[in-house]
Amino acid sequence: MPASIGVNLRVTGHCSQGGRKYMEDLFSVAYQQTEDERDLEYAFFGIYDGHGGSEAAAFAKEHLMDSIVKQRQFWSDNDEDVLKAIRNGYMLTHLNMWKELEKWPKTVTGLPSTAGTTASIAFIRRGKIYIGHVGDSAIVLGYQKDGCEEWAAKPLTSDHKPESTTEIERIQRCGGKVVSKAGVPRVVWNRPRLGHKGPIKKNTLMDEIPFLAVARSLGDLWSYNPQNDEFIVSPDPDVGVLTIDPSKFRCLIFGTDGLWNMISPEGAVSLVQATERHNEAALVGGNGNQPRDWLNPSKSLVDHALERWSNTRMRADNTSVVTLMLDPPGPPRATVLRSRIRGRGVARPPSTLNNSTKDVKLNVVTCAEIVDWDELAGATQH
């Protein structure tokens, strides 16, 4: 990828329905070229884990990026402006779902759709990573410490769960409740009592249903509280920016909770590094072309998670992963390795393998809670 975004990218993706009846995970990958088509303005990546149907996830996949980049602030050189554009884009996408609600399938009791989705996204632009996040999907950075061969893991997002003290306080301020069901804290849905017809009024009888195990999302319009004009399940994202250090940063892993419920961030990064070592050894030991036994790191992660789901004897969740290999600017990684094979070693920090983005395999904050990014590079959090 052109160095205008500050890093070379190799991208893979993979997803599995697992043992669930429906597939509600989606992910997106997009690039925007400069006007002269010689460089990239940005690269965009997003992962969405739908619930209550796939409609909200599909809507977010189709509209969230555009809702952000169409705002003037996104194109600013000021990080604060870009983060504001991301936050506004989330809110706009969420509110626009009202217009689609009547088109979405109703619940089995005839009520409006309860579809919602997590949304964890990143823009890579001008040497920085801009993050937006709601829900319990996650983005993890793999990086290399000085003097260490093994990569370390750094979560760049924090799960929005109803058991979080911060989220409980916010939910209560919005007039909501959190109640445990089968040991799992859930946001309560004040649902009109079965048999109710017509508009909901102050005297309408309601049932309190422990409903959703996520505290923030896009969609979940059932959680709107007209008394204070707020959503109990909030669409307000965590946002943050991280300056890329090409000498240390090795990969970004986007995953739905089907992955993270089975594999730790450290385990995921370690598996990606092992896959990278396998691919590099296969290339260096061969004829310099892409090896026939090349491994897709995203598929390796999904397969490993599914194996663990099987070992727990639980029904596997939808599991989706997008993996970005982050290479220093310059020649593609495969070119560097082929040069080494031919004895013309090109000076470059040790990193990774494979050709370029054509290797894509696609099957188709409160930031106070986020660990300190400043340890790695300059960062701004909100």
mmCIF file of C-alpha atoms in Angstrom:
data_model
loop_
_atom_site.group_PDB
_atom_site.id
_atom_site.type_symbol
_atom_site.label_atom_id
_atom_site.label_comp_id
_atom_site.label_asym_id
_atom_site.label_seq_id
_atom_site.Cartn_x
_atom_site.Cartn_y
_atom_site.Cartn_z
ATOM 1 C CA MET A 1 0.000 0.000 0.000
ATOM 2 C CA PRO A 2 1.241 3.544 -0.627
ATOM 3 C CA ALA A 3 3.186 5.145 2.182
ATOM 4 C CA SER A 4 0.895 8.188 2.288
ATOM 5 C CA ILE A 5 -1.125 6.443 4.990
ATOM 6 C CA GLY A 6 2.114 5.855 6.866
ATOM 7 C CA VAL A 7 2.312 2.087 6.620
ATOM 8 C CA ASN A 8 2.115 -0.786 4.142
ATOM 9 C CA LEU A 9 -0.882 -3.053 4.676
ATOM 10 C CA ARG A 10 -1.612 -6.707 4.007
ATOM 11 C CA VAL A 11 -5.211 -7.559 4.803
ATOM 12 C CA THR A 12 -7.069 -10.809 5.371
ATOM 13 C CA GLY A 13 -10.526 -11.597 6.669
ATOM 14 C CA HIS A 14 -12.546 -14.667 7.565
ATOM 15 C CA CYS A 15 -15.887 -15.401 9.205
ATOM 16 C CA SER A 16 -17.896 -18.403 10.331
ATOM 17 C CA GLN A 17 -21.520 -18.813 11.310
ATOM 18 C CA GLY A 18 -20.454 -21.266 13.997
ATOM 19 C CA GLY A 19 -23.320 -23.254 15.451
ATOM 20 C CA ARG A 20 -25.862 -20.458 15.324
ATOM 21 C CA LYS A 21 -29.031 -20.512 13.244
ATOM 22 C CA TYR A 22 -28.289 -17.151 11.635
ATOM 23 C CA MET A 23 -25.184 -15.261 10.559
ATOM 24 C CA GLU A 24 -25.287 -11.744 12.000
ATOM 25 C CA ASP A 25 -21.572 -10.801 11.788
ATOM 26 C CA LEU A 26 -20.304 -8.545 9.017
ATOM 27 C CA PHE A 27 -17.080 -6.705 8.268
ATOM 28 C CA SER A 28 -15.948 -4.065 5.814
ATOM 29 C CA VAL A 29 -12.687 -3.068 4.121
ATOM 30 C CA ALA A 30 -12.387 0.073 1.987
ATOM 31 C CA TYR A 31 -9.710 2.328 0.531
ATOM 32 C CA GLN A 32 -9.987 5.892 -0.739
ATOM 33 C CA GLN A 33 -7.461 6.989 -3.350
ATOM 34 C CA THR A 34 -6.147 10.503 -3.702
ATOM 35 C CA GLU A 35 -7.406 12.560 -6.620
ATOM 36 C CA ASP A 36 -4.344 11.709 -8.713
ATOM 37 C CA GLU A 37 -4.878 8.007 -7.855
ATOM 38 C CA ARG A 38 -1.227 7.649 -6.861
ATOM 39 C CA ASP A 39 -1.696 7.380 -3.112
ATOM 40 C CA LEU A 40 -4.325 6.615 -0.503
ATOM 41 C CA GLU A 41 -6.231 9.202 1.482
ATOM 42 C CA TYR A 42 -7.228 6.544 4.002
ATOM 43 C CA ALA A 43 -7.894 2.879 4.584
ATOM 44 C CA PHE A 44 -11.012 1.877 6.509
ATOM 45 C CA PHE A 45 -11.818 -1.299 8.424
ATOM 46 C CA GLY A 46 -14.895 -2.187 10.447
ATOM 47 C CA ILE A 47 -16.406 -5.193 12.175
ATOM 48 C CA TYR A 48 -20.042 -5.517 13.218
ATOM 49 C CA ASP A 49 -21.716 -8.136 15.413
ATOM 50 C CA GLY A 50 -25.473 -7.937 14.971
ATOM 51 C CA HIS A 51 -28.140 -9.101 17.406
ATOM 52 C CA GLY A 52 -31.887 -9.333 17.059
ATOM 53 C CA GLY A 53 -31.339 -9.799 13.326
ATOM 54 C CA SER A 54 -28.635 -8.721 10.881
ATOM 55 C CA GLU A 55 -30.413 -5.547 9.723
ATOM 56 C CA ALA A 56 -28.584 -3.071 11.973
ATOM 57 C CA ALA A 57 -25.202 -4.633 11.201
ATOM 58 C CA ALA A 58 -25.904 -4.469 7.461
ATOM 59 C CA PHE A 59 -27.012 -0.840 7.751
ATOM 60 C CA ALA A 60 -23.884 0.097 9.711
ATOM 61 C CA LYS A 61 -21.652 -1.679 7.216
ATOM 62 C CA GLU A 62 -23.272 0.190 4.338
ATOM 63 C CA HIS A 63 -23.537 3.650 5.876
ATOM 64 C CA LEU A 64 -21.204 4.231 8.840
ATOM 65 C CA MET A 65 -18.026 4.990 6.912
ATOM 66 C CA ASP A 66 -19.818 7.333 4.505
ATOM 67 C CA SER A 67 -21.567 9.095 7.387
ATOM 68 C CA ILE A 68 -18.130 9.875 8.810
ATOM 69 C CA VAL A 69 -16.132 10.846 5.721
ATOM 70 C CA LYS A 70 -18.880 13.102 4.347
ATOM 71 C CA GLN A 71 -18.332 15.438 7.271
ATOM 72 C CA ARG A 72 -15.992 18.345 6.765
ATOM 73 C CA GLN A 73 -14.205 17.754 10.071
ATOM 74 C CA PHE A 74 -12.999 14.339 8.953
ATOM 75 C CA TRP A 75 -10.654 15.959 6.443
ATOM 76 C CA SER A 76 -9.092 18.260 9.015
ATOM 77 C CA ASP A 77 -5.448 18.007 10.067
ATOM 78 C CA ASN A 78 -6.631 18.354 13.662
ATOM 79 C CA ASP A 79 -7.145 15.064 15.496
ATOM 80 C CA GLU A 80 -9.939 16.517 17.616
ATOM 81 C CA ASP A 81 -11.906 17.367 14.483
ATOM 82 C CA VAL A 82 -11.454 13.875 13.040
ATOM 83 C CA LEU A 83 -12.602 12.253 16.277
ATOM 84 C CA LYS A 84 -15.614 14.549 16.372
ATOM 85 C CA ALA A 85 -16.485 13.469 12.821
ATOM 86 C CA ILE A 86 -16.289 9.820 13.871
ATOM 87 C CA ARG A 87 -18.544 10.401 16.863
ATOM 88 C CA ASN A 88 -21.032 12.392 14.780
ATOM 89 C CA GLY A 89 -20.985 9.697 12.101
ATOM 90 C CA TYR A 90 -21.972 7.077 14.641
ATOM 91 C CA MET A 91 -24.851 9.185 15.911
ATOM 92 C CA LEU A 92 -26.048 9.991 12.384
ATOM 93 C CA THR A 93 -25.963 6.335 11.345
ATOM 94 C CA HIS A 94 -27.888 5.364 14.461
ATOM 95 C CA LEU A 95 -30.575 8.006 14.010
ATOM 96 C CA ASN A 96 -30.984 7.142 10.334
ATOM 97 C CA MET A 97 -31.995 3.644 11.390
ATOM 98 C CA TRP A 98 -35.312 5.130 12.540
ATOM 99 C CA LYS A 99 -36.146 5.635 8.865
ATOM 100 C CA GLU A 100 -35.503 1.962 8.150
ATOM 101 C CA LEU A 101 -37.208 0.471 11.202
ATOM 102 C CA GLU A 102 -40.557 -0.123 9.514
ATOM 103 C CA LYS A 103 -38.817 -2.100 6.764
ATOM 104 C CA TRP A 104 -37.089 -4.426 9.213
ATOM 105 C CA PRO A 105 -38.823 -7.662 10.285
ATOM 106 C CA LYS A 106 -40.964 -7.303 13.391
ATOM 107 C CA THR A 107 -40.519 -9.461 16.474
ATOM 108 C CA VAL A 108 -42.543 -12.644 16.880
ATOM 109 C CA THR A 109 -45.003 -10.649 19.012
ATOM 110 C CA GLY A 110 -45.447 -8.032 16.286
ATOM 111 C CA LEU A 111 -43.359 -5.281 17.880
ATOM 112 C CA PRO A 112 -40.815 -3.203 15.926
ATOM 113 C CA SER A 113 -37.452 -4.834 15.257
ATOM 114 C CA THR A 114 -34.980 -5.084 18.138
ATOM 115 C CA ALA A 115 -31.986 -5.295 15.779
ATOM 116 C CA GLY A 116 -28.751 -3.718 16.950
ATOM 117 C CA THR A 117 -25.041 -4.120 16.320
ATOM 118 C CA THR A 118 -21.601 -3.575 17.727
ATOM 119 C CA ALA A 119 -19.367 -1.396 15.554
ATOM 120 C CA SER A 120 -15.597 -1.309 15.951
ATOM 121 C CA ILE A 121 -13.855 0.644 13.204
ATOM 122 C CA ALA A 122 -10.490 2.133 12.323
ATOM 123 C CA PHE A 123 -9.316 4.654 9.764
ATOM 124 C CA ILE A 124 -5.620 4.566 8.884
ATOM 125 C CA ARG A 125 -4.738 8.022 7.646
ATOM 126 C CA ARG A 126 -1.571 10.136 7.516
ATOM 127 C CA GLY A 127 0.404 7.889 9.808
ATOM 128 C CA LYS A 128 -2.293 7.537 12.449
ATOM 129 C CA ILE A 129 -4.978 5.065 13.485
ATOM 130 C CA TYR A 130 -8.350 6.615 14.357
ATOM 131 C CA ILE A 131 -10.649 4.347 16.358
ATOM 132 C CA GLY A 132 -14.425 4.318 16.865
ATOM 133 C CA HIS A 133 -16.131 1.696 19.009
ATOM 134 C CA VAL A 134 -19.426 0.615 20.550
ATOM 135 C CA GLY A 135 -20.229 -2.819 21.942
ATOM 136 C CA ASP A 136 -18.125 -5.869 22.722
ATOM 137 C CA SER A 137 -16.285 -6.548 19.504
ATOM 138 C CA ALA A 138 -12.655 -5.511 19.877
ATOM 139 C CA ILE A 139 -9.541 -4.201 18.143
ATOM 140 C CA VAL A 140 -6.128 -5.394 19.351
ATOM 141 C CA LEU A 141 -2.704 -4.091 18.354
ATOM 142 C CA GLY A 142 0.225 -6.474 18.048
ATOM 143 C CA TYR A 143 3.553 -4.738 18.587
ATOM 144 C CA GLN A 144 7.190 -5.574 19.214
ATOM 145 C CA LYS A 145 9.075 -4.278 22.229
ATOM 146 C CA ASP A 146 12.729 -3.325 21.911
ATOM 147 C CA GLY A 147 14.935 -6.385 22.239
ATOM 148 C CA CYS A 148 12.028 -8.853 22.166
ATOM 149 C CA GLU A 149 11.321 -11.301 19.372
ATOM 150 C CA GLU A 150 7.827 -12.139 20.562
ATOM 151 C CA TRP A 151 5.024 -9.697 19.835
ATOM 152 C CA ALA A 152 2.981 -8.181 22.629
ATOM 153 C CA ALA A 153 -0.741 -7.329 22.620
ATOM 154 C CA LYS A 154 -2.433 -4.014 23.335
ATOM 155 C CA PRO A 155 -6.264 -3.785 23.351
ATOM 156 C CA LEU A 156 -7.359 -0.543 21.673
ATOM 157 C CA THR A 157 -11.006 -0.871 22.709
ATOM 158 C CA SER A 158 -12.861 -1.590 25.927
ATOM 159 C CA ASP A 159 -16.040 -3.699 26.014
ATOM 160 C CA HIS A 160 -19.273 -1.857 26.752
ATOM 161 C CA LYS A 161 -20.937 -4.323 29.112
ATOM 162 C CA PRO A 162 -23.891 -3.702 31.453
ATOM 163 C CA GLU A 163 -21.849 -4.883 34.460
ATOM 164 C CA SER A 164 -19.382 -1.995 34.033
ATOM 165 C CA THR A 165 -19.757 0.548 36.839
ATOM 166 C CA THR A 166 -19.506 3.377 34.325
ATOM 167 C CA GLU A 167 -22.221 1.878 32.132
ATOM 168 C CA ILE A 168 -24.528 1.055 35.048
ATOM 169 C CA GLU A 169 -24.345 4.673 36.210
ATOM 170 C CA ARG A 170 -25.017 5.954 32.691
ATOM 171 C CA ILE A 171 -27.920 3.548 32.177
ATOM 172 C CA GLN A 172 -29.503 4.583 35.455
ATOM 173 C CA ARG A 173 -29.127 8.273 34.585
ATOM 174 C CA CYS A 174 -31.010 7.544 31.365
ATOM 175 C CA GLY A 175 -33.863 5.941 33.295
ATOM 176 C CA GLY A 176 -32.829 2.357 32.597
ATOM 177 C CA LYS A 177 -32.025 -0.703 34.664
ATOM 178 C CA VAL A 178 -29.595 -3.606 34.609
ATOM 179 C CA VAL A 179 -30.890 -6.985 35.810
ATOM 180 C CA SER A 180 -29.111 -10.344 35.728
ATOM 181 C CA LYS A 181 -30.656 -13.258 33.889
ATOM 182 C CA ALA A 182 -29.005 -16.682 34.212
ATOM 183 C CA GLY A 183 -26.039 -14.907 35.793
ATOM 184 C CA VAL A 184 -25.571 -12.465 32.898
ATOM 185 C CA PRO A 185 -26.222 -8.731 33.535
ATOM 186 C CA ARG A 186 -28.590 -7.372 30.901
ATOM 187 C CA VAL A 187 -30.084 -4.004 30.006
ATOM 188 C CA VAL A 188 -33.811 -4.096 30.751
ATOM 189 C CA TRP A 189 -36.338 -3.616 27.949
ATOM 190 C CA ASN A 190 -39.531 -1.928 29.124
ATOM 191 C CA ARG A 191 -41.713 -3.833 26.696
ATOM 192 C CA PRO A 192 -45.429 -3.162 26.255
ATOM 193 C CA ARG A 193 -47.377 -5.986 27.833
ATOM 194 C CA LEU A 194 -48.325 -8.660 25.329
ATOM 195 C CA GLY A 195 -51.652 -7.878 23.722
ATOM 196 C CA HIS A 196 -51.170 -4.103 23.850
ATOM 197 C CA LYS A 197 -52.262 -2.280 20.704
ATOM 198 C CA GLY A 198 -51.885 1.318 19.646
ATOM 199 C CA PRO A 199 -49.420 3.991 20.775
ATOM 200 C CA ILE A 200 -47.527 3.691 24.056
ATOM 201 C CA LYS A 201 -48.757 6.115 26.723
ATOM 202 C CA LYS A 202 -47.782 6.870 30.310
ATOM 203 C CA ASN A 203 -50.444 4.492 31.593
ATOM 204 C CA THR A 204 -49.518 1.655 29.219
ATOM 205 C CA LEU A 205 -48.716 -1.508 31.165
ATOM 206 C CA MET A 206 -45.088 -2.528 30.660
ATOM 207 C CA ASP A 207 -43.087 -5.655 31.394
ATOM 208 C CA GLU A 208 -39.447 -5.360 32.470
ATOM 209 C CA ILE A 209 -37.470 -7.846 30.364
ATOM 210 C CA PRO A 210 -33.736 -8.432 31.082
ATOM 211 C CA PHE A 211 -32.778 -8.228 27.440
ATOM 212 C CA LEU A 212 -29.380 -7.144 26.133
ATOM 213 C CA ALA A 213 -25.877 -8.055 27.362
ATOM 214 C CA VAL A 214 -24.307 -5.038 25.622
ATOM 215 C CA ALA A 215 -24.504 -1.485 26.984
ATOM 216 C CA ARG A 216 -23.725 0.454 23.788
ATOM 217 C CA SER A 217 -24.573 -0.277 20.178
ATOM 218 C CA LEU A 218 -25.993 1.104 16.962
ATOM 219 C CA GLY A 219 -29.679 0.294 16.606
ATOM 220 C CA ASP A 220 -31.569 -1.184 19.566
ATOM 221 C CA LEU A 221 -34.153 1.531 19.049
ATOM 222 C CA TRP A 222 -36.396 -0.196 21.594
ATOM 223 C CA SER A 223 -34.169 1.392 24.263
ATOM 224 C CA TYR A 224 -35.229 4.965 23.465
ATOM 225 C CA ASN A 225 -36.584 6.771 26.526
ATOM 226 C CA PRO A 226 -38.943 9.557 25.369
ATOM 227 C CA GLN A 227 -39.021 11.094 28.836
ATOM 228 C CA ASN A 228 -35.444 12.333 28.522
ATOM 229 C CA ASP A 229 -34.851 11.869 24.776
ATOM 230 C CA GLU A 230 -31.979 9.417 25.338
ATOM 231 C CA PHE A 231 -31.127 5.865 24.367
ATOM 232 C CA ILE A 232 -30.548 3.558 27.309
ATOM 233 C CA VAL A 233 -28.358 1.429 25.030
ATOM 234 C CA SER A 234 -26.113 4.262 23.910
ATOM 235 C CA PRO A 235 -24.858 4.806 20.347
ATOM 236 C CA ASP A 236 -22.186 7.231 21.613
ATOM 237 C CA PRO A 237 -18.809 5.696 20.690
ATOM 238 C CA ASP A 238 -15.459 5.637 22.371
ATOM 239 C CA VAL A 239 -12.997 7.339 20.041
ATOM 240 C CA GLY A 240 -9.230 7.611 20.052
ATOM 241 C CA VAL A 241 -6.182 8.230 17.897
ATOM 242 C CA LEU A 242 -2.838 6.455 17.908
ATOM 243 C CA THR A 243 0.308 7.464 16.020
ATOM 244 C CA ILE A 244 1.756 4.551 14.048
ATOM 245 C CA ASP A 245 5.290 3.458 14.913
ATOM 246 C CA PRO A 246 6.332 1.385 11.866
ATOM 247 C CA SER A 247 9.386 0.055 13.699
ATOM 248 C CA LYS A 248 7.234 -1.548 16.415
ATOM 249 C CA PHE A 249 3.674 -2.031 15.202
ATOM 250 C CA ARG A 250 3.125 -5.433 13.589
ATOM 251 C CA CYS A 251 -0.612 -6.140 13.246
ATOM 252 C CA LEU A 252 -4.147 -5.036 14.036
ATOM 253 C CA ILE A 253 -6.773 -7.674 14.810
ATOM 254 C CA PHE A 254 -10.496 -6.883 14.566
ATOM 255 C CA GLY A 255 -12.709 -9.574 16.056
ATOM 256 C CA THR A 256 -16.266 -10.190 17.197
ATOM 257 C CA ASP A 257 -16.844 -11.709 20.627
ATOM 258 C CA GLY A 258 -16.982 -15.157 19.065
ATOM 259 C CA LEU A 259 -13.198 -14.792 18.871
ATOM 260 C CA TRP A 260 -12.460 -12.932 22.094
ATOM 261 C CA ASN A 261 -14.633 -15.178 24.270
ATOM 262 C CA MET A 262 -12.276 -18.023 23.346
ATOM 263 C CA ILE A 263 -8.877 -16.390 22.762
ATOM 264 C CA SER A 264 -7.088 -13.713 24.771
ATOM 265 C CA PRO A 265 -5.546 -10.685 23.021
ATOM 266 C CA GLU A 266 -2.101 -12.110 23.805
ATOM 267 C CA GLY A 267 -3.055 -15.496 22.398
ATOM 268 C CA ALA A 268 -4.451 -13.952 19.223
ATOM 269 C CA VAL A 269 -1.336 -11.874 18.573
ATOM 270 C CA SER A 270 0.885 -14.891 19.254
ATOM 271 C CA LEU A 271 -1.076 -16.970 16.739
ATOM 272 C CA VAL A 272 -0.807 -14.240 14.089
ATOM 273 C CA GLN A 273 2.953 -14.079 14.644
ATOM 274 C CA ALA A 274 3.238 -17.862 14.347
ATOM 275 C CA THR A 275 1.270 -17.736 11.097
ATOM 276 C CA GLU A 276 3.532 -14.977 9.815
ATOM 277 C CA ARG A 277 6.630 -16.992 10.631
ATOM 278 C CA HIS A 278 5.186 -19.995 8.814
ATOM 279 C CA ASN A 279 4.432 -17.923 5.722
ATOM 280 C CA GLU A 280 7.838 -16.274 5.699
ATOM 281 C CA ALA A 281 9.631 -19.594 6.073
ATOM 282 C CA ALA A 282 7.562 -21.072 3.251
ATOM 283 C CA LEU A 283 8.415 -18.167 0.967
ATOM 284 C CA VAL A 284 12.110 -17.969 1.823
ATOM 285 C CA GLY A 285 12.449 -21.736 1.555
ATOM 286 C CA GLY A 286 10.704 -21.867 -1.805
ATOM 287 C CA ASN A 287 11.211 -20.133 -5.098
ATOM 288 C CA GLY A 288 10.352 -16.628 -3.904
ATOM 289 C CA ASN A 289 6.735 -16.723 -4.981
ATOM 290 C CA GLN A 290 3.677 -16.903 -2.763
ATOM 291 C CA PRO A 291 3.835 -20.346 -1.107
ATOM 292 C CA ARG A 292 1.187 -22.893 -1.894
ATOM 293 C CA ASP A 293 0.681 -23.549 1.822
ATOM 294 C CA TRP A 294 0.228 -19.874 2.675
ATOM 295 C CA LEU A 295 -1.906 -19.495 5.787
ATOM 296 C CA ASN A 296 -4.582 -16.851 6.194
ATOM 297 C CA PRO A 297 -4.031 -15.454 9.721
ATOM 298 C CA SER A 298 -7.679 -14.442 10.031
ATOM 299 C CA LYS A 299 -8.833 -17.954 9.146
ATOM 300 C CA SER A 300 -6.297 -19.399 11.579
ATOM 301 C CA LEU A 301 -7.796 -17.283 14.360
ATOM 302 C CA VAL A 302 -11.371 -18.243 13.485
ATOM 303 C CA ASP A 303 -10.490 -21.937 13.228
ATOM 304 C CA HIS A 304 -8.695 -21.824 16.575
ATOM 305 C CA ALA A 305 -11.670 -20.137 18.228
ATOM 306 C CA LEU A 306 -14.089 -22.695 16.759
ATOM 307 C CA GLU A 307 -11.919 -25.517 18.063
ATOM 308 C CA ARG A 308 -12.107 -24.023 21.539
ATOM 309 C CA TRP A 309 -15.859 -23.576 21.251
ATOM 310 C CA SER A 310 -16.064 -27.268 20.384
ATOM 311 C CA ASN A 311 -13.901 -28.225 23.360
ATOM 312 C CA THR A 312 -16.224 -26.342 25.710
ATOM 313 C CA ARG A 313 -19.193 -28.277 24.271
ATOM 314 C CA MET A 314 -20.991 -24.978 23.759
ATOM 315 C CA ARG A 315 -22.668 -23.918 20.546
ATOM 316 C CA ALA A 316 -20.137 -21.762 18.708
ATOM 317 C CA ASP A 317 -21.027 -18.123 18.225
ATOM 318 C CA ASN A 318 -20.727 -16.279 14.914
ATOM 319 C CA THR A 319 -17.001 -15.556 14.700
ATOM 320 C CA SER A 320 -15.428 -12.968 12.388
ATOM 321 C CA VAL A 321 -11.896 -11.605 12.114
ATOM 322 C CA VAL A 322 -10.059 -9.039 10.014
ATOM 323 C CA THR A 323 -6.269 -8.970 10.373
ATOM 324 C CA LEU A 324 -4.004 -6.187 9.129
ATOM 325 C CA MET A 325 -0.294 -6.866 8.857
ATOM 326 C CA LEU A 326 1.503 -3.557 9.331
ATOM 327 C CA ASP A 327 4.731 -3.218 7.350
ATOM 328 C CA PRO A 328 7.073 -0.197 7.210
ATOM 329 C CA PRO A 329 6.658 2.110 4.199
ATOM 330 C CA GLY A 330 8.647 1.121 1.141
ATOM 331 C CA PRO A 331 8.693 -1.961 -1.065
ATOM 332 C CA PRO A 332 6.073 -4.632 -0.334
ATOM 333 C CA ARG A 333 7.178 -7.210 2.195
ATOM 334 C CA ALA A 334 7.326 -10.005 -0.380
ATOM 335 C CA THR A 335 9.656 -7.899 -2.537
ATOM 336 C CA VAL A 336 11.948 -7.404 0.443
ATOM 337 C CA LEU A 337 12.018 -11.123 1.143
ATOM 338 C CA ARG A 338 12.640 -12.037 -2.495
ATOM 339 C CA SER A 339 15.550 -9.586 -2.530
ATOM 340 C CA ARG A 340 16.997 -11.344 0.496
ATOM 341 C CA ILE A 341 16.594 -14.689 -1.240
ATOM 342 C CA ARG A 342 18.570 -13.365 -4.203
ATOM 343 C CA GLY A 343 21.293 -12.169 -1.871
ATOM 344 C CA ARG A 344 20.516 -8.479 -2.196
ATOM 345 C CA GLY A 345 19.304 -8.054 1.389
ATOM 346 C CA VAL A 346 17.298 -4.862 1.849
ATOM 347 C CA ALA A 347 17.677 -3.202 5.248
ATOM 348 C CA ARG A 348 14.347 -3.430 6.997
ATOM 349 C CA PRO A 349 13.057 -4.107 10.506
ATOM 350 C CA PRO A 350 12.083 -7.800 10.872
ATOM 351 C CA SER A 351 8.378 -8.195 10.355
ATOM 352 C CA THR A 352 6.199 -10.163 8.021
ATOM 353 C CA LEU A 353 5.338 -11.901 4.721
ATOM 354 C CA ASN A 354 3.081 -12.009 1.689
ATOM 355 C CA ASN A 355 2.407 -9.846 -1.291
ATOM 356 C CA SER A 356 -0.011 -6.967 -0.804
ATOM 357 C CA THR A 357 -3.643 -6.178 -0.343
ATOM 358 C CA LYS A 358 -4.449 -8.484 -3.243
ATOM 359 C CA ASP A 359 -3.951 -11.292 -0.735
ATOM 360 C CA VAL A 360 -7.247 -10.336 0.895
ATOM 361 C CA LYS A 361 -9.385 -13.368 1.688
ATOM 362 C CA LEU A 362 -12.937 -12.177 2.272
ATOM 363 C CA ASN A 363 -16.000 -14.349 2.818
ATOM 364 C CA VAL A 364 -18.362 -12.413 0.888
ATOM 365 C CA VAL A 365 -14.156 5.527 24.324
ATOM 366 C CA THR A 366 -15.057 6.116 27.487
ATOM 367 C CA CYS A 367 -11.397 6.036 26.727
ATOM 368 C CA ALA A 368 -10.461 6.286 30.388
ATOM 369 C CA GLU A 369 -11.128 2.541 30.418
ATOM 370 C CA ILE A 370 -8.657 1.958 27.599
ATOM 371 C CA VAL A 371 -5.096 1.082 28.510
ATOM 372 C CA ASP A 372 -2.512 3.856 28.223
ATOM 373 C CA TRP A 373 -1.594 4.209 24.567
ATOM 374 C CA ASP A 374 1.102 6.779 25.341
ATOM 375 C CA GLU A 375 3.339 3.899 26.347
ATOM 376 C CA LEU A 376 3.583 3.002 22.663
ATOM 377 C CA ALA A 377 3.261 6.305 20.821
ATOM 378 C CA GLY A 378 1.615 9.686 20.943
ATOM 379 C CA ALA A 379 -2.114 9.295 21.425
ATOM 380 C CA THR A 380 -5.266 11.227 22.145
ATOM 381 C CA GLN A 381 -8.236 9.632 23.881
ATOM 382 C CA HIS A 382 -11.805 10.718 24.549
#
